[in-house]
Coordinates of C-alpha atoms in Angstrom, one line a residue:
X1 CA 68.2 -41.6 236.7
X2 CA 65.9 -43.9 238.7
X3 CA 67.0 -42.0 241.4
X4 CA 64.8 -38.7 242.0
X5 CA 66.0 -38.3 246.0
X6 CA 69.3 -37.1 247.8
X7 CA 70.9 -40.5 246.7
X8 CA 71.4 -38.7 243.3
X9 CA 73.4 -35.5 243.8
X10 CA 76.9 -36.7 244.0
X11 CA 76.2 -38.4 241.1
X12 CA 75.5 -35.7 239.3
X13 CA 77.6 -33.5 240.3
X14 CA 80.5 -35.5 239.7
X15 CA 79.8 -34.9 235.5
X16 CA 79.7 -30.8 236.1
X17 CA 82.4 -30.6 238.8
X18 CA 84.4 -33.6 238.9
X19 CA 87.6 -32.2 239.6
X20 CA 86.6 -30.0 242.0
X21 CA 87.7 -29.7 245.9
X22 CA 84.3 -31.0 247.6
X23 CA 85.2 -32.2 251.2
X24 CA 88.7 -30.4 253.2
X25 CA 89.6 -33.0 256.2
X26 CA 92.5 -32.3 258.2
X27 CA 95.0 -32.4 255.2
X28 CA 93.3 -34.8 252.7
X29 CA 90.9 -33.6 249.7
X30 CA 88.1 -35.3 248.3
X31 CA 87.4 -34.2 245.0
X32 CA 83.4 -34.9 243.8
X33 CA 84.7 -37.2 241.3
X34 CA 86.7 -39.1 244.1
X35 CA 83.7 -38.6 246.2
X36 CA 81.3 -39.9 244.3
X37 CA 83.6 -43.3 243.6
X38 CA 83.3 -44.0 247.0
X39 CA 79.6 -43.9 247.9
X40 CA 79.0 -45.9 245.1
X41 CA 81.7 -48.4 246.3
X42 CA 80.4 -48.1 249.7
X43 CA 77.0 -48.4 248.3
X44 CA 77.9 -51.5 246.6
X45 CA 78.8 -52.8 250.0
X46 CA 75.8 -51.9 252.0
X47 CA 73.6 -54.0 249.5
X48 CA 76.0 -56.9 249.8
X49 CA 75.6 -56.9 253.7
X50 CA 71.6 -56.9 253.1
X51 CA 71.0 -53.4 253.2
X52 CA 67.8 -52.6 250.7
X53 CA 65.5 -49.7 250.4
X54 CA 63.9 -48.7 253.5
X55 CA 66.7 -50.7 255.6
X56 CA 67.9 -48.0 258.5
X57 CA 71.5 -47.9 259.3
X58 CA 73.1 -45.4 262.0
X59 CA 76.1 -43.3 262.5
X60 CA 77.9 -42.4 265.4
X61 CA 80.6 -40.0 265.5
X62 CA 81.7 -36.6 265.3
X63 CA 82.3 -34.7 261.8
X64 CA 84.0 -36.8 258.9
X65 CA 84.4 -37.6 254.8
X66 CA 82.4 -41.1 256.4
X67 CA 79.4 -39.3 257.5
X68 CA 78.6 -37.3 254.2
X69 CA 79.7 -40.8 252.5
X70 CA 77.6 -43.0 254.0
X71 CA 74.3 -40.6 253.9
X72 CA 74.6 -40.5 250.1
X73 CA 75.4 -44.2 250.0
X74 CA 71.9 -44.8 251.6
X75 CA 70.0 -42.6 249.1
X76 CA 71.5 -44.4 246.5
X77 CA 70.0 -47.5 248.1
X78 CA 66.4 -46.0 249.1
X79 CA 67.7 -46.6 252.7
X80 CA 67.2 -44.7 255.9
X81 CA 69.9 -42.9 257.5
X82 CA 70.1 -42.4 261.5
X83 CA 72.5 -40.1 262.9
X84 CA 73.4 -40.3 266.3
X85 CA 74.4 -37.4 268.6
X86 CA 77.4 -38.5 270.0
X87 CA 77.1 -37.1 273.0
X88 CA 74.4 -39.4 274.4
X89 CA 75.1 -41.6 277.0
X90 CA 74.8 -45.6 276.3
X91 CA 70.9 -46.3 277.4
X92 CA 70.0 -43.4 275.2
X93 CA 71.8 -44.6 272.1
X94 CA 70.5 -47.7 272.3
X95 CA 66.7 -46.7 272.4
X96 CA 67.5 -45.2 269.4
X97 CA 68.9 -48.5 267.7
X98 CA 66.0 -50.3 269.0
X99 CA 63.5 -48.1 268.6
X100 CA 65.0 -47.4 264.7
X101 CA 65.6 -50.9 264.1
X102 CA 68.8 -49.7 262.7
X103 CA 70.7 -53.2 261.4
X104 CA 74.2 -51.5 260.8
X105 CA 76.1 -49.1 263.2
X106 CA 79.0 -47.1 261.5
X107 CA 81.2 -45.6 264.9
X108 CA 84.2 -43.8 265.2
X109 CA 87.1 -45.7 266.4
X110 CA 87.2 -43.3 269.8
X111 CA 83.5 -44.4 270.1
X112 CA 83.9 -48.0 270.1
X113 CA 83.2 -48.6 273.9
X114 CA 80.3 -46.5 273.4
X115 CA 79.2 -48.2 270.5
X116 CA 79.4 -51.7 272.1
X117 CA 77.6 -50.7 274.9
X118 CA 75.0 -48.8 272.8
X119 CA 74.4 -51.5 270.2
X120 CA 73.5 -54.6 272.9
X121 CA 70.3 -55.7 273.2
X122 CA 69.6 -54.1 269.9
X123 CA 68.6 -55.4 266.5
X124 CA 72.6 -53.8 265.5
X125 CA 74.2 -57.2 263.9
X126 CA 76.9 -55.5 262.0
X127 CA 79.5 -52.6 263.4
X128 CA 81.9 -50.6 261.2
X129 CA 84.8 -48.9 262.7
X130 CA 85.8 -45.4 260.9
X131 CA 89.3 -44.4 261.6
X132 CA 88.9 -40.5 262.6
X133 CA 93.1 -40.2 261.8
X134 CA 92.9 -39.0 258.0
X135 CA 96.9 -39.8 257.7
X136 CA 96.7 -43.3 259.2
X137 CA 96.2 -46.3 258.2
X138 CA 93.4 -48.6 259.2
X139 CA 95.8 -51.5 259.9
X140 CA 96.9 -49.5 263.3
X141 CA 93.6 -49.4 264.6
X142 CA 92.5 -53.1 266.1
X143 CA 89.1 -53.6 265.7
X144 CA 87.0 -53.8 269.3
X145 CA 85.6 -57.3 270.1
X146 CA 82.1 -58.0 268.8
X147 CA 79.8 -56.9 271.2
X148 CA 77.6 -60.3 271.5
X149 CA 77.7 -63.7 269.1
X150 CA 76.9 -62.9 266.1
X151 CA 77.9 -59.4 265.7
X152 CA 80.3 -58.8 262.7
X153 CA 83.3 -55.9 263.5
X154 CA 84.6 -54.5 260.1
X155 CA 86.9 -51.5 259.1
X156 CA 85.1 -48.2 257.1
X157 CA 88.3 -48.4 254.4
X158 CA 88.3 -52.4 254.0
X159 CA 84.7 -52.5 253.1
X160 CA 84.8 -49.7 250.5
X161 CA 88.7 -50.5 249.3
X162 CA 87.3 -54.2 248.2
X163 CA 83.9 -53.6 246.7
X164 CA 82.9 -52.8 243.2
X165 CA 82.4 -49.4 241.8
X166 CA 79.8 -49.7 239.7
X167 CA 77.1 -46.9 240.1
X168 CA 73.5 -48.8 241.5
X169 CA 70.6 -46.7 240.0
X170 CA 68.0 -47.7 242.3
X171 CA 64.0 -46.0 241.9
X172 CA 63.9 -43.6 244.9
X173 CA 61.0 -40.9 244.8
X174 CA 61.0 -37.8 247.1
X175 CA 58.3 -39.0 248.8
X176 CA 60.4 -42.0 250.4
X177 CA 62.4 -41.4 253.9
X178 CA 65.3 -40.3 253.7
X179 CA 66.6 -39.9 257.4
X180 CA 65.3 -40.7 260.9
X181 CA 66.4 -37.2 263.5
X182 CA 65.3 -38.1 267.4
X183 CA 64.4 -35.2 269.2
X184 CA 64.1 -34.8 272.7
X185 CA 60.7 -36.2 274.0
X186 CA 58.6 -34.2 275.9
X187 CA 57.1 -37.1 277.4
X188 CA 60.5 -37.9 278.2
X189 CA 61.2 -40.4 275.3
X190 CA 62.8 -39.2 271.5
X191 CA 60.6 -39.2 268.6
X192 CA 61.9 -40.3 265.1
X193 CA 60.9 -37.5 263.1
X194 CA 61.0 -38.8 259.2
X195 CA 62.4 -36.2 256.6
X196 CA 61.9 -37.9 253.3
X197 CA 63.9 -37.4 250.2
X198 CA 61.7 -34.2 249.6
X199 CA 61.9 -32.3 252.9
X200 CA 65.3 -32.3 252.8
X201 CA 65.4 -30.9 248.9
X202 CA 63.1 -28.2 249.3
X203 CA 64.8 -26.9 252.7
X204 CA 67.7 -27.2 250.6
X205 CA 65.9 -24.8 248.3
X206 CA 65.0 -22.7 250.8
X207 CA 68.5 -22.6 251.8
X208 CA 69.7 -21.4 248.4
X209 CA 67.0 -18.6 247.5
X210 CA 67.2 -16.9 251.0
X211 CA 70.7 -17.4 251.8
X212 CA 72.8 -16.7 248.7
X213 CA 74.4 -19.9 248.3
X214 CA 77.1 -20.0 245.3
X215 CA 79.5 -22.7 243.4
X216 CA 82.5 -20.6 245.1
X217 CA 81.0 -21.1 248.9
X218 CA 83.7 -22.6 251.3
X219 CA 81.6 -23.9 254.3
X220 CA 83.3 -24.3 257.3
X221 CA 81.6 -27.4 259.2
X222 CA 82.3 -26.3 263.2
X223 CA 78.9 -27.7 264.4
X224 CA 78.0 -31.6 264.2
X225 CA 76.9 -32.8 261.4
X226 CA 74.2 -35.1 263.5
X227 CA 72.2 -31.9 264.3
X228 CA 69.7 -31.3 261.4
X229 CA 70.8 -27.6 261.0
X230 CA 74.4 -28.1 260.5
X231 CA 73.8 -30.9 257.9
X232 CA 70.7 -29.7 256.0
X233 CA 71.6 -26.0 256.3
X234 CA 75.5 -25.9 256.0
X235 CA 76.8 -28.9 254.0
X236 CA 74.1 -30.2 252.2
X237 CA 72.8 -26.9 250.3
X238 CA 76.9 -26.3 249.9
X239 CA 77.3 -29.7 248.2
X240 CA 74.1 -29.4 246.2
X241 CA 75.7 -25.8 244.5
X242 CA 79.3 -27.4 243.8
X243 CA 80.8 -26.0 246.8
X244 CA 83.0 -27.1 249.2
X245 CA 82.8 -27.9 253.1
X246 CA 85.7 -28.0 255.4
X247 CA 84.9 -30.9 258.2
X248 CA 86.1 -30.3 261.5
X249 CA 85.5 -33.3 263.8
X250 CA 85.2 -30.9 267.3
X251 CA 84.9 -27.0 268.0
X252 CA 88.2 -25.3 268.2
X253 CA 88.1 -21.3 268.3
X254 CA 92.0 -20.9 267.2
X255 CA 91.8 -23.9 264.8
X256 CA 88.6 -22.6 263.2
X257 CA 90.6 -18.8 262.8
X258 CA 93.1 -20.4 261.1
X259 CA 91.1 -22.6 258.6
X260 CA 89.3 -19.6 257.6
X261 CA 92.2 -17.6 257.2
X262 CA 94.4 -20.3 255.0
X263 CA 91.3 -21.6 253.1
X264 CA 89.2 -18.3 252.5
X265 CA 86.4 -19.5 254.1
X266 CA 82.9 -18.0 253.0
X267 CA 80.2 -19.5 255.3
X268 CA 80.2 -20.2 258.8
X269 CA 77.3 -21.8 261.0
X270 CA 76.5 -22.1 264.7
X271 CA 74.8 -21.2 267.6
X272 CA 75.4 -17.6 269.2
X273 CA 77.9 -19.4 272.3
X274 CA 79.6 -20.6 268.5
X275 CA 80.2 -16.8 267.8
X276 CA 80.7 -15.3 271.1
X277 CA 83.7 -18.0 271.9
X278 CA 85.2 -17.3 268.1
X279 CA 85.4 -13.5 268.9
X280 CA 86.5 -13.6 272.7
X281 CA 89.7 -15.7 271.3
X282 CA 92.9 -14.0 271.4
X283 CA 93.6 -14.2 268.1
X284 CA 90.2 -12.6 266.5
X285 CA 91.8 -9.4 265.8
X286 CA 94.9 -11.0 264.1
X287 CA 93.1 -13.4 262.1
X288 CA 92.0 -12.3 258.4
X289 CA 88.4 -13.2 257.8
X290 CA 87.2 -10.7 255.4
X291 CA 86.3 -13.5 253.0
X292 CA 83.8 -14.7 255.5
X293 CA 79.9 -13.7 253.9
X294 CA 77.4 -16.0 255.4
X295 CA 77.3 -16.0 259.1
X296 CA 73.9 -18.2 259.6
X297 CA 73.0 -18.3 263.2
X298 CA 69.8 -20.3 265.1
X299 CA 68.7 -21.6 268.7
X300 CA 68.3 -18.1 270.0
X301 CA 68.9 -14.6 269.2
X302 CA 72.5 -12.8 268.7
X303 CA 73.5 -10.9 272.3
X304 CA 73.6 -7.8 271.1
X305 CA 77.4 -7.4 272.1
X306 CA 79.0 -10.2 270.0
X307 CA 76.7 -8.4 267.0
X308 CA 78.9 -5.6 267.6
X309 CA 82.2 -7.8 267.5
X310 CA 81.3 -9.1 263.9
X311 CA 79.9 -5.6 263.1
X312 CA 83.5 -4.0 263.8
X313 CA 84.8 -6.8 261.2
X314 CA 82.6 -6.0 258.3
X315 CA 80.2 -8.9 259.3
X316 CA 76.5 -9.4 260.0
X317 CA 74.6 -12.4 260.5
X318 CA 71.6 -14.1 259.0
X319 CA 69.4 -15.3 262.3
X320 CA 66.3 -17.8 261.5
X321 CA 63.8 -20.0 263.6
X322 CA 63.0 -23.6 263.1
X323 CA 63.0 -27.2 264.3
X324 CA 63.8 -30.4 263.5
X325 CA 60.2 -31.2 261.5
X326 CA 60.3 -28.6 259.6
X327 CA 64.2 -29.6 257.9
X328 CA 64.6 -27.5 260.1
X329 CA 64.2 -24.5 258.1
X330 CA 61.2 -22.3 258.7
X331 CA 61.6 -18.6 259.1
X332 CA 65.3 -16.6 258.4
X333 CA 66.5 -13.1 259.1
X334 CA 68.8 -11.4 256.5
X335 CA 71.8 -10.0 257.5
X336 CA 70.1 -6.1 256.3
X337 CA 68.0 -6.4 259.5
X338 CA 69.8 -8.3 261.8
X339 CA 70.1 -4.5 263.3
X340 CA 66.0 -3.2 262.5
X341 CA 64.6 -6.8 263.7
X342 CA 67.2 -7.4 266.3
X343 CA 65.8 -10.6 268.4
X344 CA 63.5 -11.3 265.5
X345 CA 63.3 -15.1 263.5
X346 CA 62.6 -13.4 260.7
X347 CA 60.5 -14.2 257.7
X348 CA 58.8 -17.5 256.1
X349 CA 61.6 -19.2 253.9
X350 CA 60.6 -18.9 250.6
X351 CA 58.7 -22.1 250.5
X352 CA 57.4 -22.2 253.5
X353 CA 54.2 -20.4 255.3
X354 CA 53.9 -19.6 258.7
X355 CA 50.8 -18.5 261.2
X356 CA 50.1 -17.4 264.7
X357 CA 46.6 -18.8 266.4
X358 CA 44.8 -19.1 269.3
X359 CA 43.8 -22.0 271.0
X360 CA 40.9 -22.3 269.0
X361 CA 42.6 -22.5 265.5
X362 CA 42.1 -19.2 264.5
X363 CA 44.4 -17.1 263.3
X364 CA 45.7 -13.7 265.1
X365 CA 46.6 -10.5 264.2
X366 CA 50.0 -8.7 264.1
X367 CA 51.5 -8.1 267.4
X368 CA 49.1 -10.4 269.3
X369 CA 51.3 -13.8 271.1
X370 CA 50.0 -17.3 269.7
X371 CA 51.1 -20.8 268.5
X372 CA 53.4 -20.5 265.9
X373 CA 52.3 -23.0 263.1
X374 CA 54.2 -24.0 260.1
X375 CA 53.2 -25.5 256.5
X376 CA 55.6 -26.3 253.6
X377 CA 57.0 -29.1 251.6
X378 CA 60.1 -29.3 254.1
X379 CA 57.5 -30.1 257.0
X380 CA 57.5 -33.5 258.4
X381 CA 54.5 -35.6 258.1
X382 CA 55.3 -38.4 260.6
X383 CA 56.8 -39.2 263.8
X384 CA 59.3 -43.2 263.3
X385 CA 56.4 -45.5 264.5
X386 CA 54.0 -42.8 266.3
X387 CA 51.4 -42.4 263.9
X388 CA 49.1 -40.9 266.8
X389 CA 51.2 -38.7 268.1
X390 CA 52.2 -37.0 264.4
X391 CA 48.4 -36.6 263.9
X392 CA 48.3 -35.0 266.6
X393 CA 51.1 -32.4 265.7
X394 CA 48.7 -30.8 263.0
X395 CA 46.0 -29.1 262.4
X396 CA 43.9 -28.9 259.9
X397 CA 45.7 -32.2 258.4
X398 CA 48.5 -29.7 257.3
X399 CA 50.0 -27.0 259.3
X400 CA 52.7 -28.4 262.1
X401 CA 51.8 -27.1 265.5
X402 CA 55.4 -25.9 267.2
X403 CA 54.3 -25.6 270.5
X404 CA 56.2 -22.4 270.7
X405 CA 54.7 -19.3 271.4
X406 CA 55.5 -16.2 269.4
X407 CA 53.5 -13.7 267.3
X408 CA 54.7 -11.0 263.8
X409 CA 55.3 -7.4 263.7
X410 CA 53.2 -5.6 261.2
X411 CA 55.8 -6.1 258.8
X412 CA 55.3 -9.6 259.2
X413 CA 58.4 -10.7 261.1
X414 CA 58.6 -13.3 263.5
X415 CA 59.0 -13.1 267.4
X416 CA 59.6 -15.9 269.6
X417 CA 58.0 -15.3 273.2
X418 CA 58.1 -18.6 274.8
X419 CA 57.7 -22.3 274.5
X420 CA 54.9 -24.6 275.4
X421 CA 56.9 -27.6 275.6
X422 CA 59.4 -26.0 278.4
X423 CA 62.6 -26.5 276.0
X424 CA 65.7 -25.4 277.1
X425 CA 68.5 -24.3 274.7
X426 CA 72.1 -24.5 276.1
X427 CA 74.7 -24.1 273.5
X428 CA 72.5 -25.0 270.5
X429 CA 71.3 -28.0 272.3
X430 CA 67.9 -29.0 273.0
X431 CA 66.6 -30.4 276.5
X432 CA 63.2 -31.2 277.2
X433 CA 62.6 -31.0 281.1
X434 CA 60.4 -33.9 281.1
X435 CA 63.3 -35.9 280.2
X436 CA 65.6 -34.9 282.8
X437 CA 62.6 -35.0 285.3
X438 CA 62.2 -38.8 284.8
X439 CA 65.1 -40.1 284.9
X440 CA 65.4 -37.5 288.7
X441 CA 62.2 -39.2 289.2
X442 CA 63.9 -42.9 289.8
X443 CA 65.6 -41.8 293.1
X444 CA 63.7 -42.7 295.6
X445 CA 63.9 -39.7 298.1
X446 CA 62.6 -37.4 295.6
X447 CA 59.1 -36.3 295.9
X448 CA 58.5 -33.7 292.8
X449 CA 61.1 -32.2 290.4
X450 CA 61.1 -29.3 288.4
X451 CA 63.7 -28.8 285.1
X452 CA 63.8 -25.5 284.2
X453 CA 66.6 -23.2 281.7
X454 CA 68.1 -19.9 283.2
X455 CA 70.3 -17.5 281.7
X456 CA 73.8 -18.2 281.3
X457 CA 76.4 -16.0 279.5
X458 CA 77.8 -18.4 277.5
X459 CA 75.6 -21.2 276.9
X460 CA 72.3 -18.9 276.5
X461 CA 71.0 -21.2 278.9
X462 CA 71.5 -23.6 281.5
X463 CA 69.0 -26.5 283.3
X464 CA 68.7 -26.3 286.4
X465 CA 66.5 -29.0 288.8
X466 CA 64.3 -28.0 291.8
X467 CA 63.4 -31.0 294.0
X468 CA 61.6 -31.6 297.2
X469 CA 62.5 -34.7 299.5
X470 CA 60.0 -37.5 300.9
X471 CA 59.2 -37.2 304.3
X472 CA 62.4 -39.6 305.8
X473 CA 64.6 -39.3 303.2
X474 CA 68.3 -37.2 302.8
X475 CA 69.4 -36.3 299.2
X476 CA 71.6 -33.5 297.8
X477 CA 72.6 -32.3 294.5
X478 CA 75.1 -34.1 293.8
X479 CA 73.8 -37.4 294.5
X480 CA 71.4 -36.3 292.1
X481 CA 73.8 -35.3 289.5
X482 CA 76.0 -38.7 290.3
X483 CA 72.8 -40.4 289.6
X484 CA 72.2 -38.8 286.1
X485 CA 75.7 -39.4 284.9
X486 CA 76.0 -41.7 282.2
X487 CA 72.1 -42.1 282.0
X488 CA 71.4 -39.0 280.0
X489 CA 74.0 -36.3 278.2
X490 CA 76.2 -34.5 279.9
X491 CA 74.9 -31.2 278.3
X492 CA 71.5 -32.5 279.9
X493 CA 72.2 -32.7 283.4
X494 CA 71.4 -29.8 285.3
X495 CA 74.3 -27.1 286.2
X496 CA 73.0 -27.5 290.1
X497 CA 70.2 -28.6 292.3
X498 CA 68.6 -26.8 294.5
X499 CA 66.3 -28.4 297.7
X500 CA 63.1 -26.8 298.3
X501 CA 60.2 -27.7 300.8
X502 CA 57.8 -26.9 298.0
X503 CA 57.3 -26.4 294.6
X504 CA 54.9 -23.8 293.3
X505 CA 51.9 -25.3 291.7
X506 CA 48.9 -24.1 290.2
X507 CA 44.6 -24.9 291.5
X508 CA 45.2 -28.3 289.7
X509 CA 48.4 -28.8 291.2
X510 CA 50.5 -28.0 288.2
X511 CA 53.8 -26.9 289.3
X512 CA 54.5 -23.2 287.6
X513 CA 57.4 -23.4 286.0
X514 CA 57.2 -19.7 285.4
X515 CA 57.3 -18.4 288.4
X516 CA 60.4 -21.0 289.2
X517 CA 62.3 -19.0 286.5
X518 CA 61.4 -15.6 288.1
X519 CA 62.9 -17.1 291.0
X520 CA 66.2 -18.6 289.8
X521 CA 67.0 -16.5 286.9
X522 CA 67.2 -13.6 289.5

């Protein structure tokens, strides 16, 4: 094949598995013979609507066959795939159309009001409805008006039920992008970070050797597939070994029981809130998951008392550390020491190499706290139209600065102690303060801001905002809360507000977001 990238793996595993069970939704099965038909139908019809090699086209929607359809379809072209998180508000979807240049918008039907409203003022001249009712047919689901002249409105199973099967070999090398990601800007803007055809093989690689992945592996797909470590972690390595993955559109802890139960299930993903809510269901000790053998877990560490729940089934977990440049694979815990290195990220994926150093490059012993740094072949080397701001994410010319703060045992495993970019995880999700500062920012009573995560029992963490008020002004927190609905995600917008007179700030007048966190997390 022409094809060296992702575009060819269907393909190919249609001849050694054809009649084999690759993709569970609701009550339908997609065999990879089946499977592979349709992206090369649907493949067909991208380069009949002008879509060529390095054209972008985007997808927004929750978990379904169309999203693992229409990724592969793109490889097969050479073009560049843009998932959307689906739980972005309008304004933020479309800066990433513009700022993509994404010329196709595949939505779910439930999406199209968000889709219209995310696709105007945007290069988007084509939108594709994808029925999420696997029993329907499309012919009950009106199409939404165009969103402006000249945008065409067309239905998923019409385009691929009329165009030709034939199988386009198009010259793809593993050096050519594969998929745009946006993470959260700590500037308060996304970056486009650019995983080419080879990042995501060799995480997939990395996947495979440190993570057991076998032919027999039933993956159940609980997390979106638009977040880098449920796709390139769960599904993809899963499809890439003949396996198959069980799509469920939304998190439900008593429907995801009972899919593992009546489909044996073998690997589950997710965040720890993931676990925790799966155990403190009713019907945990009633369900049978003893087939379950790959519990993969990231974001933050396993609270010690839902490793105990899984313990008392049998079950451990396999932690790791990573981000969306590096595929996101970068360090991974085995399930052995999930007890011995509890709170660790573990060790460097197999192909991947990982150091702690100071502020002047150089590189620190065991036990002393640094800049993690990463290098490896499933490491971005660009940012979507930042070339500055990519060289400035390296040093050396080859090992991706983090901007997290950690440092390794003496056995070499890794320890995450803080993070220079102020992240906050809640639930899996990532929020950058700066973000949700700026968009606080446009009110004008408020005279500073301060975003900052505490502890929360269930979601790990939680933003909250600390805001002082211009002299003359009134404002309370939920005029500030009313102001950032609908402007960012809901996950995003802080859990409360609290007014202050002050804000602690440093000699320069940098506010110290450290001791805020004392303060509030108490």
């Amino acid at each position: 094949m022409l094809n060296q990238g992702i575009g060819s793996w269907i393909h190919r595993r249609r001849v050694k598995s054809g009649q084999k069970t690759a993709i569970i939704f609701g009550d339908s099965e997609i065999s990879y013979g089946r499977l592979s038909e349709r992206i090369d139908r649907l493949a067909s019809a991208l380069r009949e609507r002008g879509v060529v090699k390095g054209s972008r086209v985007a997808y927004l929607g929750e978990n379904h066959p169309a999203f693992v359809e229409l990724f592969f379809a793109l490889g097969t072209l050479g073009a560049i795939f843009i998932p959307v998180n689906s739980r972005l508000a309008a304004p933020e979807i479309a800066f990433v159309l513009r700022d993509s240049g994404a010329s196709i918008l595949f939505h779910a039907d439930v999406m199209s009001e968000l889709a219209l409203a995310g696709s105007e003022e945007t290069e988007v001249s084509r939108l594709v409805v994808v029925s999420y009712q696997p029993s329907s047919a499309a012919s009950t689901h009106p199409l939404p008006a165009a969103a402006a002249s000249g945008v065409a409105t067309e239905d998923y199973e019409d385009i691929i039920g009329t165009a030709s099967p034939e199988r386009l070999d198009v010259a793809v090398s593993l050096d050519d992008p594969a998929m745009i990601l946006y993470t959260s800007g700590t500037t308060g803007f996304p970056k486009g970070a650019v995983l080419t055809h080879a990042n995501i093989t060799w995480n997939c690689f990395n996947v495979l050797v440190d993570y057991d992945f076998v032919s027999t592996d039933v993956a159940l797909m609980i997390s979106p597939l638009f977040h880098v470590a449920s796709l390139n972690m769960g599904l993809l390595p899963t499809l890439l070994k003949g396996g198959t993955v069980i799509l469920e559109p939304r998190f439900d802890t008593g429907r995801a029981l009972a899919l593992i139960e009546r489909y044996k299930a073998t690997a589950l993903s997710g965040v720890p809130t993931t676990f925790q809510m799966l155990c403190e269901d009713p019907r945990w000790d009633a369900t049978d998951i003893s087939s379950l053998n790959k519990l993969t877990c990231g974001g933050s560490a396993v609270p010690i008392r839902v490793l105990e729940a899984y313990e008392s089934r049998g079950l451990a977990f396999s932690n790791g550390y990573g981000m969306t440049e590096t595929s996101p694979g970068a360090t991974s815990l085995s399930p052995e020491m999930s007890r011995d290195k509890a709170g660790s990220g573990g060790l460097s994926h197999f192909f991947t190499d990982m150091r702690i150093v100071d502020s002047t490059g150089t590189q620190l012993a065991a036990g002393e706290v640094g800049e993690i740094q990463l290098m490896g072949p499933n490491v971005i080397k660009e940012y979507w139209n930042q070339p500055e701001v990519g060289a400035q994410c390296f040093a050396d010319d080859v090992w991706f600065k983090s901007g997290d703060m950690g440092y390794v045992d003496a056995d070499g495993f890794l320890f995450i102690v803080d993070r220079l970019k102020d992240m906050i995880i809640s639930g899996g999700e990532n929020i950058y303060s700066a973000e949700v500062e700026q968009v606080i920012a446009e009110l004008e009573a408020v005279g500073s801001v301060a975003v900052i995560g505490i502890p929360d029992d269930k979601w790990g963490e939680v933003p909250i905002a600390v805001v002082t008020i211009r002299e003359g002004f009134a404002l309370d927190g939920d005029t500030v809360r009313a102001h950032l609905d609908k402007k960012i995600a809901k996950y995003k917008i802080p859990k409360r507000v609290e007014i202050v007179e002050t804000l602690p700030r440093t000699g320069s007048g940098k506010i110290q977001k450290a001791e805020l966190r004392k303060t509030y997390s108490a």
